[in-house]
Short mmCIF file of C-alpha atoms and ligand atoms in Angstrom, two decimals:
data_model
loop_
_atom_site.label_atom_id
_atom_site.label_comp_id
_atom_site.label_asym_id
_atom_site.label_seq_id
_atom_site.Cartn_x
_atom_site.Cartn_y
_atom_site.Cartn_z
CA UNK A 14 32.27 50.93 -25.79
CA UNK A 15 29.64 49.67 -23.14
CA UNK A 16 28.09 46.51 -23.34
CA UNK A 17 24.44 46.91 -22.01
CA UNK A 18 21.98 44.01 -21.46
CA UNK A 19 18.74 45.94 -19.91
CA UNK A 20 16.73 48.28 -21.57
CA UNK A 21 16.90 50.40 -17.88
CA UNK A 22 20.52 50.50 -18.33
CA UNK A 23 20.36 51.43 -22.22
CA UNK A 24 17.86 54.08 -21.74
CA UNK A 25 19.87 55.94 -19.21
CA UNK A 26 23.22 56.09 -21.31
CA UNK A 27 21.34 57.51 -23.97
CA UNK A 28 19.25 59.98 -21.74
CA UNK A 29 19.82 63.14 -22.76
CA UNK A 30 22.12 63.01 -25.88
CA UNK A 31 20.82 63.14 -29.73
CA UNK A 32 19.10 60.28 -31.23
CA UNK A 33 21.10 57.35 -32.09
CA UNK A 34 22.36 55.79 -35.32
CA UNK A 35 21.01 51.62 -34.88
CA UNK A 36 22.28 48.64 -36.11
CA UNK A 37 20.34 45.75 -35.23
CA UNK A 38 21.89 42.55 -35.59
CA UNK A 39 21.69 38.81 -34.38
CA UNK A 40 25.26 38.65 -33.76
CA UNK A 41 28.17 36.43 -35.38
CA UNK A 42 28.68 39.25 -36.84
CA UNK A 43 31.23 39.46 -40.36
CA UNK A 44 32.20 42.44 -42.42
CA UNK A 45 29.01 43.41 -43.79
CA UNK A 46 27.42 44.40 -40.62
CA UNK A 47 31.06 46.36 -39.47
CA UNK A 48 30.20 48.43 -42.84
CA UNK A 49 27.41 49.34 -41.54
CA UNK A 50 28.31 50.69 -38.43
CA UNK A 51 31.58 52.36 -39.98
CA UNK A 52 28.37 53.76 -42.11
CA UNK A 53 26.29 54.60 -38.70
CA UNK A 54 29.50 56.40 -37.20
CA UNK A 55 29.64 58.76 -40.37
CA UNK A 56 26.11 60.33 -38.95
CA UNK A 57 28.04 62.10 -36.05
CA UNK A 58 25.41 60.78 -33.59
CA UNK A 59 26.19 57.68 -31.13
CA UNK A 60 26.06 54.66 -32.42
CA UNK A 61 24.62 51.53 -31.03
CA UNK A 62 24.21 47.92 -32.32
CA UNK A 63 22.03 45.35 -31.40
CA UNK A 64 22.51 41.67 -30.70
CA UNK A 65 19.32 39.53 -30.48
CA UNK A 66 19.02 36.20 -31.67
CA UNK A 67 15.18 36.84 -32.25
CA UNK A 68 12.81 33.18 -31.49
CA UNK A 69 9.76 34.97 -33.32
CA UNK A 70 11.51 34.93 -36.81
CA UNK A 71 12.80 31.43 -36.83
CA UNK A 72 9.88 28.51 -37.94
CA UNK A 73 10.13 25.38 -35.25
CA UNK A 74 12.32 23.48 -38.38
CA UNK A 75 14.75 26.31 -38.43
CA UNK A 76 18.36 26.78 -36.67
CA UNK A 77 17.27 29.07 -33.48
CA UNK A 78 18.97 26.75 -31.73
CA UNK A 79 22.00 26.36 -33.33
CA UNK A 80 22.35 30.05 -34.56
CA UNK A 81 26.24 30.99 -33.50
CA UNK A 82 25.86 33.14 -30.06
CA UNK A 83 29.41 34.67 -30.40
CA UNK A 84 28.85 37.98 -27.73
CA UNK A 85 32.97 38.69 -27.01
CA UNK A 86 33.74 38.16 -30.47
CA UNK A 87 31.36 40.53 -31.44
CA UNK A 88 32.32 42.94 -29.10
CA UNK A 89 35.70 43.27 -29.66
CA UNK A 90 34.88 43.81 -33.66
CA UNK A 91 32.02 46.11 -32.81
CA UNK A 92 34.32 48.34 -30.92
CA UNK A 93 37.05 48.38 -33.66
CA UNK A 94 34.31 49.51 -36.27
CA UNK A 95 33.23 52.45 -33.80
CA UNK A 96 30.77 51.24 -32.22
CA UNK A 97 29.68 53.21 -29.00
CA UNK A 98 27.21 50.81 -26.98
CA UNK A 99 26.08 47.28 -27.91
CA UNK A 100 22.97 46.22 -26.88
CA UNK A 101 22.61 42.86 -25.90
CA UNK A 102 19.19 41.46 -24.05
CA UNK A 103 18.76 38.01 -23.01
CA UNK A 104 14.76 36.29 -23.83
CA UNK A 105 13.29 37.42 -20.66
CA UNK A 106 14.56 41.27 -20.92
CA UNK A 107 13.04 41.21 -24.96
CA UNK A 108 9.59 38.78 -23.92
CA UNK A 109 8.97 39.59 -20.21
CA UNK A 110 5.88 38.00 -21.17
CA UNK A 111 4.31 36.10 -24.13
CA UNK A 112 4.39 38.72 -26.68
CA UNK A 113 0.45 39.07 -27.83
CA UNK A 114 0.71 41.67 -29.88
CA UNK A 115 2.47 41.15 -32.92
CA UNK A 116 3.45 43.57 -35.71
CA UNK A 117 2.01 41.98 -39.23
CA UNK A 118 3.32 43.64 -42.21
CA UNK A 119 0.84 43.51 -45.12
CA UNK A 120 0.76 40.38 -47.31
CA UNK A 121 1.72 41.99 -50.43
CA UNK A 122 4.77 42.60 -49.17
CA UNK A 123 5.46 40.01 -47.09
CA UNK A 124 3.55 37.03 -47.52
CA UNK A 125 5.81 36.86 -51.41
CA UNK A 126 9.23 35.47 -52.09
CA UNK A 127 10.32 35.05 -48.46
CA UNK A 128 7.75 35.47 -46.71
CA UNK A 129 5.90 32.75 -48.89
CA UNK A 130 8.98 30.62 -47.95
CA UNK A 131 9.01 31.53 -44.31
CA UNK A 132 5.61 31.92 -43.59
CA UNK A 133 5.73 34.44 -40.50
CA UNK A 134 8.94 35.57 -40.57
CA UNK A 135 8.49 39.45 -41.87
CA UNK A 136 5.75 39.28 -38.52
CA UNK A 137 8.85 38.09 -36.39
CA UNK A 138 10.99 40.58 -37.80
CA UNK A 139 8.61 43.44 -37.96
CA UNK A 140 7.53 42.90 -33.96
CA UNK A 141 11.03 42.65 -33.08
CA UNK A 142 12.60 45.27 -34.84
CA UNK A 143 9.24 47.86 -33.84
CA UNK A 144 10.13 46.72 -30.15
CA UNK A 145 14.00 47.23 -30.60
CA UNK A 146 13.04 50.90 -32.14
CA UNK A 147 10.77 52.06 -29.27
CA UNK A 148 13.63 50.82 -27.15
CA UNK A 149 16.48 52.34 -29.04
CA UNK A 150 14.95 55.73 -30.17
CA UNK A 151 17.23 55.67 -32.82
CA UNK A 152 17.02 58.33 -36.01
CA UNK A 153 19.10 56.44 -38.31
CA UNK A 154 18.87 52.62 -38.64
CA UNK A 155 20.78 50.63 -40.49
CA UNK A 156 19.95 47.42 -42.61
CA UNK A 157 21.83 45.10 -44.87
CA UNK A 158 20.82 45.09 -48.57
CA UNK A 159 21.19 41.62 -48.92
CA UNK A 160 18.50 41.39 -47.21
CA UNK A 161 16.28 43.68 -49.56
CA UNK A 162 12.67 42.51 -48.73
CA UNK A 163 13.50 42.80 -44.66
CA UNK A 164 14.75 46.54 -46.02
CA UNK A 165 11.34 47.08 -48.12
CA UNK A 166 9.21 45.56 -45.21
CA UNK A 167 11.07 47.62 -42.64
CA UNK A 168 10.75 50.88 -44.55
CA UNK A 169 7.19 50.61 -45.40
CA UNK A 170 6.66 49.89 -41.46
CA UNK A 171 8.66 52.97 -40.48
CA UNK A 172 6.64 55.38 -43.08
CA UNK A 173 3.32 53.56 -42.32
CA UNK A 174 3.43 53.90 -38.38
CA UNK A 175 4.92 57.35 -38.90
CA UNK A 176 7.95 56.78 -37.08
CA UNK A 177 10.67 59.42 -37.16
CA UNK A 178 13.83 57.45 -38.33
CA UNK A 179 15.66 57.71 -41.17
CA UNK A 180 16.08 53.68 -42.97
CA UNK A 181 19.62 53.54 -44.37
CA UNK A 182 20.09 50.12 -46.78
CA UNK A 183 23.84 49.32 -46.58
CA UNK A 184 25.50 47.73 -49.62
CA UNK A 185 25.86 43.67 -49.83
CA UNK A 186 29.67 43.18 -48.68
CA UNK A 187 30.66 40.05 -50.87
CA UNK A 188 33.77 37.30 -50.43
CA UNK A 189 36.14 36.91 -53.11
CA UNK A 190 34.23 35.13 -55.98
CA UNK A 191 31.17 37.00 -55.04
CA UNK A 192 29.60 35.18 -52.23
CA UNK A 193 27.35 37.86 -50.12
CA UNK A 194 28.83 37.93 -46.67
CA UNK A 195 26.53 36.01 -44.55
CA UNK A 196 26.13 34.56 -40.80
CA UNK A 197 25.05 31.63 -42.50
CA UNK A 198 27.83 30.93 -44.47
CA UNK A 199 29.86 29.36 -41.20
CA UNK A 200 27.36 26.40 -41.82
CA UNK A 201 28.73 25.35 -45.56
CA UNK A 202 31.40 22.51 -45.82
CA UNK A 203 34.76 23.64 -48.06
CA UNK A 204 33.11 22.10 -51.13
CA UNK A 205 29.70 24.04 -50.58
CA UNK A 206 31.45 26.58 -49.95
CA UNK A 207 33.21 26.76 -52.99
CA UNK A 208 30.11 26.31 -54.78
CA UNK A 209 27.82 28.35 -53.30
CA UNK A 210 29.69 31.52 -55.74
CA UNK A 211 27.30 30.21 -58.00
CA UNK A 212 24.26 32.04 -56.81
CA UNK A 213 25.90 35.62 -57.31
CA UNK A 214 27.12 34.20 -60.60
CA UNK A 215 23.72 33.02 -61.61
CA UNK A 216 22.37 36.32 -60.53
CA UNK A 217 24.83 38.21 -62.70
CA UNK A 218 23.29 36.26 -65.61
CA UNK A 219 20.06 37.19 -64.95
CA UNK A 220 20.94 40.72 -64.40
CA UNK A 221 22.81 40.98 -67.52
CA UNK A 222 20.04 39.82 -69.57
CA UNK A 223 17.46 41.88 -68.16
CA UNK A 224 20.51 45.02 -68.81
CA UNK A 225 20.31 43.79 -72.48
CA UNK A 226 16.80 44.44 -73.16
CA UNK A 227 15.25 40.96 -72.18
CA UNK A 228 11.83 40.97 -71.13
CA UNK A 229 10.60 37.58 -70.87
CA UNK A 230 11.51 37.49 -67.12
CA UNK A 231 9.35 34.02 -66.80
CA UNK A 232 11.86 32.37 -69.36
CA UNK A 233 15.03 34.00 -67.54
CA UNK A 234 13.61 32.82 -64.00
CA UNK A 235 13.29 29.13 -65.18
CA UNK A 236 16.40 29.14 -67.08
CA UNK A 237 18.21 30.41 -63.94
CA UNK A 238 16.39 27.82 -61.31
CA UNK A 239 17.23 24.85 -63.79
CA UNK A 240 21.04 25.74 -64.01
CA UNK A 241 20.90 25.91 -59.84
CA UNK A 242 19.40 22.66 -59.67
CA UNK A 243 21.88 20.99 -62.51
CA UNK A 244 24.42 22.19 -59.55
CA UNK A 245 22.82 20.87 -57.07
CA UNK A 246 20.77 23.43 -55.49
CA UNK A 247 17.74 23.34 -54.55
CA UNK A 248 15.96 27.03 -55.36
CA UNK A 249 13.35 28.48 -53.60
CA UNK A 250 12.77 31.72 -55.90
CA UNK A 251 14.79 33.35 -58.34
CA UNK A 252 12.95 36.00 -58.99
CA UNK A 253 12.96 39.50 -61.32
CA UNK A 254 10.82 42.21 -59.74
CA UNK A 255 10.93 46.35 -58.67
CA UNK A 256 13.02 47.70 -56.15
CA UNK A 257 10.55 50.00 -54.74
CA UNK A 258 7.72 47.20 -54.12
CA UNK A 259 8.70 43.56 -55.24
CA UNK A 260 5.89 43.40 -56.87
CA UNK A 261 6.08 41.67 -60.88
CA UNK A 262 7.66 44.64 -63.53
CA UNK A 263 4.97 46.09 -65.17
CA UNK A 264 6.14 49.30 -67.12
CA UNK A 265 9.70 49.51 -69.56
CA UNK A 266 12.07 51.95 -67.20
CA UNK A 267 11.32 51.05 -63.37
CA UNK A 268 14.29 49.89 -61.63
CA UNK A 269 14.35 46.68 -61.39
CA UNK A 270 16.41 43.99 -59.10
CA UNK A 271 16.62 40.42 -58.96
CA UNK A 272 16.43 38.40 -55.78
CA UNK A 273 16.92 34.55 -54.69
CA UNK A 274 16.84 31.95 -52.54
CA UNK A 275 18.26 28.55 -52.58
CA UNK A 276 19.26 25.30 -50.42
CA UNK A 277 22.74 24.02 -50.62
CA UNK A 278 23.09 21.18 -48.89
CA UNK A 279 21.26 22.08 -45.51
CA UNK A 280 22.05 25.47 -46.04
CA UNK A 281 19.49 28.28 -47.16
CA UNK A 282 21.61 31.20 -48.94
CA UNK A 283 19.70 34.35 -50.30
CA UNK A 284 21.00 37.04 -52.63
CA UNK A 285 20.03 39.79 -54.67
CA UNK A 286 21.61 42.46 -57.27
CA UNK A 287 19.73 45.66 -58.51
CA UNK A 288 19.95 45.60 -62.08
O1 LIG B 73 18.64 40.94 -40.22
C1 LIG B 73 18.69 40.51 -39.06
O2 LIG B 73 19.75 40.17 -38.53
C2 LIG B 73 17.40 40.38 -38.26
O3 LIG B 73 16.34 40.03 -39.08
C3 LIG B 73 17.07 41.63 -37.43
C4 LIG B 73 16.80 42.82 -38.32
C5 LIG B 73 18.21 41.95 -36.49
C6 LIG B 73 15.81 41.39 -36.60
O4 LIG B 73 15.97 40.33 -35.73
#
């Protein structure tokens, strides 16, 4: 496996040879993202995997700084996944110069649940991962479905800007207990990290509900956002809405999944289930 930190370099070890699978990452890496390359390799096509700790995405009040750079760790379980090349640009190699033009995803999409959170993230993500692409060349990329809106957002971008790759939403991987696999879960103390089960649990509820015929998805919300907080949460969104849009259910039948967000401690955790 080659570790590769220019986009000169990168281009010429993929000169010539079919168009990659992608996984682009931000590193401190855990099992869900290895599932996704083990999921990349099954294409038959070279595999590579970013590692970009991405400024644009991150608001001034969030952890940039202290997001875990972890590059040899990484490495060594990128190459036991199957990995072929990491990718792994410093700040000056991604923004040569102050990136003017920005990717903004449309406001329906992203301007809801997080987005309304994290005003500007989806922008940060969508201008990173559209610059990681053209890089890359990939025909297969990879993204975790815990991250569902970033999926939706990414998607849409890919069919909208008629870009010829293939968007491949791996499965959540999930600790014992339920706890989606994370690279935010290093920052939870043992007690919040016992706790912080609760979320999938609470999701579960919700989902079960909705299974059981419930339609008064207001009601469920509240009820769900009240037990978080009786725990000590603080909740951002709990939210029932379609997979295909995230927009509010309108008709009996569409499939349907419920997402979340929600502060423990200092600690923002998101989740989501398909119902
Ligand atoms: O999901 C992530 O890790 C990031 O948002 C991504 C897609 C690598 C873009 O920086």
């Amino acid at each position: 496996m080659k570790v590769l930190h220019r986009i000169d370099e990168l281009r010429a070890a993929l000169a010539g040879g079919p168009r990659p699978a992608f996984v682009p990452t931000m590193g401190n890496l855990h099992e869900g993202h290895l599932a996704l390359v083990r999921q990349a390799r099954a294409h038959g096509v070279p595999v590579v995997a970013s590692i970009f700790v991405n400024r644009l995405q991150f608001a001034p009040h969030e952890d940039f700084d202290r997001y875990p750079r972890t590059l040899p760790r990484d490495a060594e379980l990128l190459e036991g996944a199957g990995c072929d090349i990491v990718f792994a640009p410093d700040e000056a190699e991604m923004y040569p110069v102050l990136q003017g033009f920005k990717v903004q995803p449309p406001a329906a999409l992203a301007d809801i649940l997080e987005g309304h959170f994290r005003p500007g993230f989806f922008t940060g993500v969508c201008t990173v991962v559209m610059k990681l692409f053209q890089i890359v060349q990939p025909g297969i990329a990879l993204f975790g479905k815990k991250d569902y809106q970033q999926c939706i957002v990414v998607r849409n971008m890919v069919e909208q800007f008629n870009m010829p790759i293939q968007v491949i939403g791996g499965e959540t991987v999930r600790a014992d207990g339920g706890l989606a696999l994370s690279s935010r879960n290093g920052y939870l103390s043992d007690a919040e990290r016992t706790e912080a089960v609760a979320l999938s649990a609470e999701l579960q509820r919700v989902a079960q509900a909705v299974r059981g015929g419930r339609r008064d998805f207001a009601d469920i919300e509240a009820a769900a956002l009240q037990a978080l907080r009786q725990r000590g949460w603080q909740p951002d969104y709990v939210a029932v809405r379609r997979r295909a849009d995230l927009a509010q259910p309108q008709a009996a039948g569409e499939p349907l999944v419920v997402v979340a967000a929600a502060r423990l401690g200092s600690t923002r955790l998101i989740d989501n289930l398909e119902i």
